[in-house]
PDB file of C-alpha atoms in Angstrom:
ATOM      1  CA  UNK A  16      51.960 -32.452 -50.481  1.00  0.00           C
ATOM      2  CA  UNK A  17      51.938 -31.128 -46.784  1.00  0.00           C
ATOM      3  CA  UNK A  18      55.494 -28.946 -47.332  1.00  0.00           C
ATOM      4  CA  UNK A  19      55.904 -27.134 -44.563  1.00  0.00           C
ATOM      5  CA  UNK A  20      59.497 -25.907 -44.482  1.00  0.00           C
ATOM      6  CA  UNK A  21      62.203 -26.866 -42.179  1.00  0.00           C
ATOM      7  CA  UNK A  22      60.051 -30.553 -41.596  1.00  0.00           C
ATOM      8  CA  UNK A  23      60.078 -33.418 -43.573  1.00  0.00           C
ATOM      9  CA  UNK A  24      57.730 -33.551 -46.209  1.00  0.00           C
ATOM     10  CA  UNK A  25      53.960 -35.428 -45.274  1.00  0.00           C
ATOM     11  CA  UNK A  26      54.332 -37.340 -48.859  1.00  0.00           C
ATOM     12  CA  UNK A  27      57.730 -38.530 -49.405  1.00  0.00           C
ATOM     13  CA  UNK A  28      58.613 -38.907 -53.110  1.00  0.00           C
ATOM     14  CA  UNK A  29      59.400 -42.362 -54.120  1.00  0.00           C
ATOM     15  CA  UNK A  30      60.405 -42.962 -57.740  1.00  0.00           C
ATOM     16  CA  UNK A  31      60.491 -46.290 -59.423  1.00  0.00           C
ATOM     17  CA  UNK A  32      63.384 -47.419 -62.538  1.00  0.00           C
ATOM     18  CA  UNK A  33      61.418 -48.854 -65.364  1.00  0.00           C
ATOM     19  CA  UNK A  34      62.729 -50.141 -68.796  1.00  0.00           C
ATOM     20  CA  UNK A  35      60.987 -48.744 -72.084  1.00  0.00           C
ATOM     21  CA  UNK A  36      57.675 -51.364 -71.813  1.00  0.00           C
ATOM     22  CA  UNK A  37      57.542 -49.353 -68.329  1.00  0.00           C
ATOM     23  CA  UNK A  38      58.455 -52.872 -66.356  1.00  0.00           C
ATOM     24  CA  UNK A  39      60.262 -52.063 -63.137  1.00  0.00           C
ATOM     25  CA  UNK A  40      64.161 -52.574 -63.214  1.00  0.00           C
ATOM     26  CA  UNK A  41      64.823 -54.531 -60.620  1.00  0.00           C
ATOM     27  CA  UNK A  42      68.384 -54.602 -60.387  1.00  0.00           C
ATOM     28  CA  UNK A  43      68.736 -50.519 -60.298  1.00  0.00           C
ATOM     29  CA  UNK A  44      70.771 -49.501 -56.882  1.00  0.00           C
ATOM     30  CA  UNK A  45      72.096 -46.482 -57.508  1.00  0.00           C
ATOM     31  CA  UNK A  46      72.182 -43.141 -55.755  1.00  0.00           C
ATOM     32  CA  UNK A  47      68.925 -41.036 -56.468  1.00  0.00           C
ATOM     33  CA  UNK A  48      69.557 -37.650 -55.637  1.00  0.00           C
ATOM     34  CA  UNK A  49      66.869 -34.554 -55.643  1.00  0.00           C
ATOM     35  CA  UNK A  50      67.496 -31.294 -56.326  1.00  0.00           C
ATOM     36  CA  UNK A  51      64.923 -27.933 -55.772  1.00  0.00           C
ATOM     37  CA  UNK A  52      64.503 -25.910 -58.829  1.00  0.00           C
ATOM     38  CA  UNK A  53      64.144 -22.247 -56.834  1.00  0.00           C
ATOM     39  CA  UNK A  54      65.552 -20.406 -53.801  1.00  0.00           C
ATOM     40  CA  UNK A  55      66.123 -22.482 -51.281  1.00  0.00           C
ATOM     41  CA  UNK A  56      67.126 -26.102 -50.530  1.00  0.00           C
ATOM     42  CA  UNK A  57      67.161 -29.669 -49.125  1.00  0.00           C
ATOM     43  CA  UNK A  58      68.033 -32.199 -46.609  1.00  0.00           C
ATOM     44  CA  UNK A  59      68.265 -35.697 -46.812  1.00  0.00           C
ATOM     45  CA  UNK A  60      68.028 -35.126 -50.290  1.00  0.00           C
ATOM     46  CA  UNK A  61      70.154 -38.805 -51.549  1.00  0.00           C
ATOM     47  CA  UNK A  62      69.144 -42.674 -51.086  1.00  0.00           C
ATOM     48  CA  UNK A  63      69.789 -45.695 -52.578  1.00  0.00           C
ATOM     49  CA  UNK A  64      67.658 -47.341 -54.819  1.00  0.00           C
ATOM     50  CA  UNK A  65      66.174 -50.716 -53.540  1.00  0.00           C
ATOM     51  CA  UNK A  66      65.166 -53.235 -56.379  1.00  0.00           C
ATOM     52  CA  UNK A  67      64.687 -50.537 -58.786  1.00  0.00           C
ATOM     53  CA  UNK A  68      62.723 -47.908 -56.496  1.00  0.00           C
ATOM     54  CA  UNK A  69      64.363 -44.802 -54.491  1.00  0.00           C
ATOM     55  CA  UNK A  70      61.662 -44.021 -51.798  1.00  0.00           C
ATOM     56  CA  UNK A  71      63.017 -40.942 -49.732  1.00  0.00           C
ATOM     57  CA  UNK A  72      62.061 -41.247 -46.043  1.00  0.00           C
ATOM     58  CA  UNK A  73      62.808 -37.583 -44.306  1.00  0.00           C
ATOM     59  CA  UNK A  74      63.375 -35.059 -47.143  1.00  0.00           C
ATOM     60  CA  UNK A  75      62.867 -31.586 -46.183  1.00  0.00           C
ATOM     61  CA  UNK A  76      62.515 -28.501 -48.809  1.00  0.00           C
ATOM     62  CA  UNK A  77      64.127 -25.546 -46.792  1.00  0.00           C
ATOM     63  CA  UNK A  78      62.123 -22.190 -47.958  1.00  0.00           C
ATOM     64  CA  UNK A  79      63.953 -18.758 -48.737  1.00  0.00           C
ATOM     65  CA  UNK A  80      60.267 -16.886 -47.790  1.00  0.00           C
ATOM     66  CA  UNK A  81      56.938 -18.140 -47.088  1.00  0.00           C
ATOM     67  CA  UNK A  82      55.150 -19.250 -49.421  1.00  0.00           C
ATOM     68  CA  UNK A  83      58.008 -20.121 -51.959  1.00  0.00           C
ATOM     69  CA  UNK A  84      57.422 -22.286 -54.881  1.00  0.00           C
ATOM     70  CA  UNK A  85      59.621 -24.934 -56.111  1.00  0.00           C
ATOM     71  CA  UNK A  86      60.064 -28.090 -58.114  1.00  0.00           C
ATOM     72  CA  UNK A  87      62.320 -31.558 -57.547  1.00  0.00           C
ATOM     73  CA  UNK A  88      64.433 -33.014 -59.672  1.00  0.00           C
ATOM     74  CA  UNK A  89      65.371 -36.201 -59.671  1.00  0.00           C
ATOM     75  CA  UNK A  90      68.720 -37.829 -61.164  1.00  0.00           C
ATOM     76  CA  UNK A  91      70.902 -40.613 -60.919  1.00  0.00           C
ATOM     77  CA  UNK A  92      74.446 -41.205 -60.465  1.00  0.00           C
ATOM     78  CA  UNK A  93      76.887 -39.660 -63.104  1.00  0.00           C
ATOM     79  CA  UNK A  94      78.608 -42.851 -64.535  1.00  0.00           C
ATOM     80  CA  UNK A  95      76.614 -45.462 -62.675  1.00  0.00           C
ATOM     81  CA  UNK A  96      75.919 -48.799 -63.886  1.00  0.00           C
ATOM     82  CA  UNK A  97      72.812 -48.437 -65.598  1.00  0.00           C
ATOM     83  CA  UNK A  98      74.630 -45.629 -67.660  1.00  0.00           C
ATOM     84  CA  UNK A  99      73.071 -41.715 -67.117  1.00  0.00           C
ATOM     85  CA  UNK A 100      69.184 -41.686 -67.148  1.00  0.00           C
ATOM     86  CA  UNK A 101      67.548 -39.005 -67.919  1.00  0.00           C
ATOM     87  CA  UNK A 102      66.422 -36.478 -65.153  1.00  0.00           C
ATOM     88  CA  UNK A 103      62.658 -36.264 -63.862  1.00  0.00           C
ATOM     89  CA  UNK A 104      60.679 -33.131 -62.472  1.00  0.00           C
ATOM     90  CA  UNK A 105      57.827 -33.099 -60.278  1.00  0.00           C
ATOM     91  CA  UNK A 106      54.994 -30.601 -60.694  1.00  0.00           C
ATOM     92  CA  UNK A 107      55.715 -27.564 -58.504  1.00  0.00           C
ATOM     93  CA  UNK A 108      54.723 -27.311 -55.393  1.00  0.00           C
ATOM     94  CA  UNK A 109      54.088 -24.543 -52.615  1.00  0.00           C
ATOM     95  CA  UNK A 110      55.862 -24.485 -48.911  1.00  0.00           C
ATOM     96  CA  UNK A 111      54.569 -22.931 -46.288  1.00  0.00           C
ATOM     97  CA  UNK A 112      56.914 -21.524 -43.172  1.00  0.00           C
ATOM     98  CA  UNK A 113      55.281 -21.870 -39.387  1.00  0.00           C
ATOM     99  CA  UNK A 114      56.749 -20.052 -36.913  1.00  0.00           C
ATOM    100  CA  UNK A 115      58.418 -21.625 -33.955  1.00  0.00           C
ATOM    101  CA  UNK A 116      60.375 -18.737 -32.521  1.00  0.00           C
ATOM    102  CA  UNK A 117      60.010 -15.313 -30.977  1.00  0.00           C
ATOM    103  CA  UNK A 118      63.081 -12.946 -32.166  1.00  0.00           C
ATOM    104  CA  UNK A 119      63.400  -9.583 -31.039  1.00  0.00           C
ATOM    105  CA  UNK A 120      64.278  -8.074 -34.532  1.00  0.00           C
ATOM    106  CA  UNK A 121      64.988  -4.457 -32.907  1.00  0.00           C
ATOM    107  CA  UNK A 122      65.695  -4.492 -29.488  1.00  0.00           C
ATOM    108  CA  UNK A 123      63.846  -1.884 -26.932  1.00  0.00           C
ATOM    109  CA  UNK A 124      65.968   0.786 -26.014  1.00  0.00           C
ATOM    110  CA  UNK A 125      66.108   4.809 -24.993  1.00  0.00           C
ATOM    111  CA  UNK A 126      63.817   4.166 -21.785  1.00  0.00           C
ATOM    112  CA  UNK A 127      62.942   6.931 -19.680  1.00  0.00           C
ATOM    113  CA  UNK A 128      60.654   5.130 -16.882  1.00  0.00           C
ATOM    114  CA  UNK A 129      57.261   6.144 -17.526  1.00  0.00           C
ATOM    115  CA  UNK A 130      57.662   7.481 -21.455  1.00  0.00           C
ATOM    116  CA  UNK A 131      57.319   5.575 -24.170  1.00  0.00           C
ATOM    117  CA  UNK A 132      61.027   4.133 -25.503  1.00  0.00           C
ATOM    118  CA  UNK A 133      62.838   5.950 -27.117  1.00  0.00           C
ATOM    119  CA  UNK A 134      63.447   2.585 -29.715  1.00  0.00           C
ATOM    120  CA  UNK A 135      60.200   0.818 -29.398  1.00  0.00           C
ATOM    121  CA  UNK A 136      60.496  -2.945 -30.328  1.00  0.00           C
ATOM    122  CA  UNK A 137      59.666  -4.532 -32.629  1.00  0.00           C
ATOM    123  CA  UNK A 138      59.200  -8.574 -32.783  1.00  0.00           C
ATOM    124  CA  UNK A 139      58.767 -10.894 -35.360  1.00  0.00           C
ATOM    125  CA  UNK A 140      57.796 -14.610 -35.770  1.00  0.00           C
ATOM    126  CA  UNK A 141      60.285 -17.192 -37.584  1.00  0.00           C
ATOM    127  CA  UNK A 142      60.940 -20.843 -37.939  1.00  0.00           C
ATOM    128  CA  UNK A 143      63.819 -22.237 -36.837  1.00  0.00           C
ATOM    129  CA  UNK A 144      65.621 -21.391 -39.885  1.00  0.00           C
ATOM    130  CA  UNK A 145      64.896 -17.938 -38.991  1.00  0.00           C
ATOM    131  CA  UNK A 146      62.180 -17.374 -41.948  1.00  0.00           C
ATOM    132  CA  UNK A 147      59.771 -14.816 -41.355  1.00  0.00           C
ATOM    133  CA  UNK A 148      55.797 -17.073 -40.853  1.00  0.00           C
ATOM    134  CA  UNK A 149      53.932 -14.054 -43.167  1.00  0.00           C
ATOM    135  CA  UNK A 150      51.004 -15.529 -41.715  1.00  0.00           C
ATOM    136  CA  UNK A 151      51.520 -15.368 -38.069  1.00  0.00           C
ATOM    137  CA  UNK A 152      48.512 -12.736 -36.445  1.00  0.00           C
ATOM    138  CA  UNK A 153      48.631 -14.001 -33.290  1.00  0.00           C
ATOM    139  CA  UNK A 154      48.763 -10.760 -30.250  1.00  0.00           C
ATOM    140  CA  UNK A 155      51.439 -10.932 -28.474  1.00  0.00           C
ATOM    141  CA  UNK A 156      51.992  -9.517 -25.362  1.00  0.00           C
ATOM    142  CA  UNK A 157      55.478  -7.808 -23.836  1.00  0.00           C
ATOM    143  CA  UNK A 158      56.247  -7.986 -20.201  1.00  0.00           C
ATOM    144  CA  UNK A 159      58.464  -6.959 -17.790  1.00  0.00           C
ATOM    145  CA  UNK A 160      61.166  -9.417 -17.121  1.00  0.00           C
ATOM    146  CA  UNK A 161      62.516  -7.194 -14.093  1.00  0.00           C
ATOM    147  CA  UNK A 162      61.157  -4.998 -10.987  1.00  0.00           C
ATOM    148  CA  UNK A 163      59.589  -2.953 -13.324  1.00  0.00           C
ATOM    149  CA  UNK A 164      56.190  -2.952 -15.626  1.00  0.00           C
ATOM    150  CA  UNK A 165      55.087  -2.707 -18.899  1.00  0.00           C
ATOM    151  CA  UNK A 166      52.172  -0.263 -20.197  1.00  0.00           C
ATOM    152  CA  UNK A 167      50.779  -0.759 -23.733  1.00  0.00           C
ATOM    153  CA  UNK A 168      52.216  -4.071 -24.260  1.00  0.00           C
ATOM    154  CA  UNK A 169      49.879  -6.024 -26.551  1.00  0.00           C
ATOM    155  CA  UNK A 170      49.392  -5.807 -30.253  1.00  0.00           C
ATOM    156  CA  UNK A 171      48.822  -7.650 -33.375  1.00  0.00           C
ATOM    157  CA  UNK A 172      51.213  -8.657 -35.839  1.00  0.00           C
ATOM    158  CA  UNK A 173      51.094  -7.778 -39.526  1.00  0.00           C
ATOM    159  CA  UNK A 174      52.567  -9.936 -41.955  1.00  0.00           C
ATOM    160  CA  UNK A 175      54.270 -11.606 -38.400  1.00  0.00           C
ATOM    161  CA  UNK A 176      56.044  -8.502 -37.792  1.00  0.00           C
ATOM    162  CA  UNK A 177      54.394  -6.384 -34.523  1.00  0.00           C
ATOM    163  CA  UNK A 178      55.590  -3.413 -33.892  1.00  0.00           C
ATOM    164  CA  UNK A 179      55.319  -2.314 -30.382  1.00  0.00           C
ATOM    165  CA  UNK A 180      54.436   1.498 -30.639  1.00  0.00           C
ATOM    166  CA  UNK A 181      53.556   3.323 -27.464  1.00  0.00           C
ATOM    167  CA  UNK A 182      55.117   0.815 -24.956  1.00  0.00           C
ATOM    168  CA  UNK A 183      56.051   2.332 -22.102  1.00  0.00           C
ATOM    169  CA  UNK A 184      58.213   0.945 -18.757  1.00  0.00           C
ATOM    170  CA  UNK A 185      57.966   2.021 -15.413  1.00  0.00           C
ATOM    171  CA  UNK A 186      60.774   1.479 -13.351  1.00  0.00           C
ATOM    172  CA  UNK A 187      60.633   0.951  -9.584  1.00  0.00           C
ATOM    173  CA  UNK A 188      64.403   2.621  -9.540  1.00  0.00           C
ATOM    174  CA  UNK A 189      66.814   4.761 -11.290  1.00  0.00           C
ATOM    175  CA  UNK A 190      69.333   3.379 -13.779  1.00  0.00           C
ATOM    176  CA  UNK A 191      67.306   0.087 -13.561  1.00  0.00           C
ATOM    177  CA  UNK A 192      68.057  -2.855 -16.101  1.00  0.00           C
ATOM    178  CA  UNK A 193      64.887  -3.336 -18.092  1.00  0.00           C
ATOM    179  CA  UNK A 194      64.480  -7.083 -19.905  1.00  0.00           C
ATOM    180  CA  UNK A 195      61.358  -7.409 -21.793  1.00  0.00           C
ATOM    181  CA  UNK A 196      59.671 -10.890 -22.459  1.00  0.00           C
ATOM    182  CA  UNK A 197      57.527 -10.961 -25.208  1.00  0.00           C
ATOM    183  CA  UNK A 198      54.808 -14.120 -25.545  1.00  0.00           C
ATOM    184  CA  UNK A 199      52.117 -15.351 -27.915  1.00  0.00           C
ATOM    185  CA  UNK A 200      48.279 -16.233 -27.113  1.00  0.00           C
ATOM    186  CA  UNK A 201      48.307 -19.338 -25.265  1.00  0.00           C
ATOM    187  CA  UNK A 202      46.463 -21.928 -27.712  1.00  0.00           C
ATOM    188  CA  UNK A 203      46.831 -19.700 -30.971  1.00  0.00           C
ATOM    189  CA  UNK A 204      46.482 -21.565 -34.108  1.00  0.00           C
ATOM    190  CA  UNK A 205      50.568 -21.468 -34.294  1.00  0.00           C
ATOM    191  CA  UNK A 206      51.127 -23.310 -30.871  1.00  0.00           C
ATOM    192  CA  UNK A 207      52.198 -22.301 -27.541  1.00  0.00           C
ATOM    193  CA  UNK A 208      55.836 -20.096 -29.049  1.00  0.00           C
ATOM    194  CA  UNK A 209      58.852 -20.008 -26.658  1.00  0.00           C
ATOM    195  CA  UNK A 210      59.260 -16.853 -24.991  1.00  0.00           C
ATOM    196  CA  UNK A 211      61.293 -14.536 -26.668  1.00  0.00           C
ATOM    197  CA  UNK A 212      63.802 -12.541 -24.551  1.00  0.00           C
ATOM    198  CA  UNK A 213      65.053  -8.940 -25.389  1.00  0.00           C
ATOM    199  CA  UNK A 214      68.645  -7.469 -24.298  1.00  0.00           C
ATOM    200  CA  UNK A 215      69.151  -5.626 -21.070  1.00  0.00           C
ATOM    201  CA  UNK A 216      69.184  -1.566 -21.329  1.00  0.00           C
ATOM    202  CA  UNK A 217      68.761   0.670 -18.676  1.00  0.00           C
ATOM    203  CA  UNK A 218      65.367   2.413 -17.816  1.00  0.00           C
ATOM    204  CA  UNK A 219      66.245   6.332 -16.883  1.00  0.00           C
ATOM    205  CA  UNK A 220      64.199   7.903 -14.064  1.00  0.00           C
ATOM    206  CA  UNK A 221      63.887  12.253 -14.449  1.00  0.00           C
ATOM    207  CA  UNK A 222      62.804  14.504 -11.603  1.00  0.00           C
TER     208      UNK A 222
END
């Protein structure tokens, strides 16, 4: 329950060693280790079992794509003590991915001050794994992070990718370096994002 990717899980599996009449083992301490049946992975995956029960503390399932489903699998040690038990799968389960990042996926480019770029840019929203949050519809807004401003800047994600379309910079002066900042609604149902930052190009003034 609660899975969103990249954090630890909300409801931390715990399983429990029990002999055939289904009384606990108390003297199972081996290594219970979980594995994700999908795309995808985990951290802090291992513990020890305590008096016959391995409760897992900060597991985190690490998504390929929003909205992945997977299933764990737990197993013990190969060789241990209480010989090789038999492996256990939870039902599956559904991860969401939040965004926590800003990332300029194409950078603005091809500016001629007062036209609309010549590469608009486009930005899209990902965890810190760099996941894309499919859900993300937040506007965002692109200013200037120079002398210069920004026409046209606001628009909505789709799927968290927004595509900038008819921006357009004005520079004050010729040959000027034009940095774009792009930011999120302040109190959006994602959070206050970071700014995201583009890369410097040069904004072109014509007579």
């Amino acid at each position: 329950g609660g899975v969103v990717s990249g954090q630890a899980m909300l409801v931390q599996p715990v399983l429990v060693a029990r002999g055939a009449h289904g009384i606990v083992d108390v003297d199972f301490t081996e290594l219970v280790t979980l594995s994700a049946v999908a795309q995808g992975g985990l951290r802090n995956s291992t513990v020890s079992a305590v008096a016959g029960v391995a409760a897992f503390v900060d597991l985190a399932y690490l998504a390929s794509a929003d909205g992945a489903s997977f299933a764990l699998v737990a197993d013990d040690q190969p060789g241990g003590v209480e010989g090789n038990l038999p492996p256990v799968s939870s039902g599956v389960i559904t991860s969401d991915v939040v965004a926590s990042q800003l990332v300029f996926s194409i950078q603005p480019a091809g500016s001629v001050s007062g036209s609309v770029l010549g590469t608009v840019p486009v930005v899209e929203a990902h965890n810190a794994e760099g996941i894309l949050d499919v859900d993300f519809s937040e506007t965002l807004t692109i200013t200037s992070g120079g002398a210069g401003t920004v026409e046209n800047g606001s628009t909505q994600p789709t799927r968290g990718v927004a595509t900038f379309s008819g921006l357009i910079y004005n520079a004050v002066a010729d040959h000027e370096p034009m940095t774009l900042l792009v930011d999120d609604q302040p109190g959006g149902p994602e959070g206050d994002l970071p700014q995201g930052t583009s890369q410097s190009s040069q904004s072109e003034v014509l007579a």
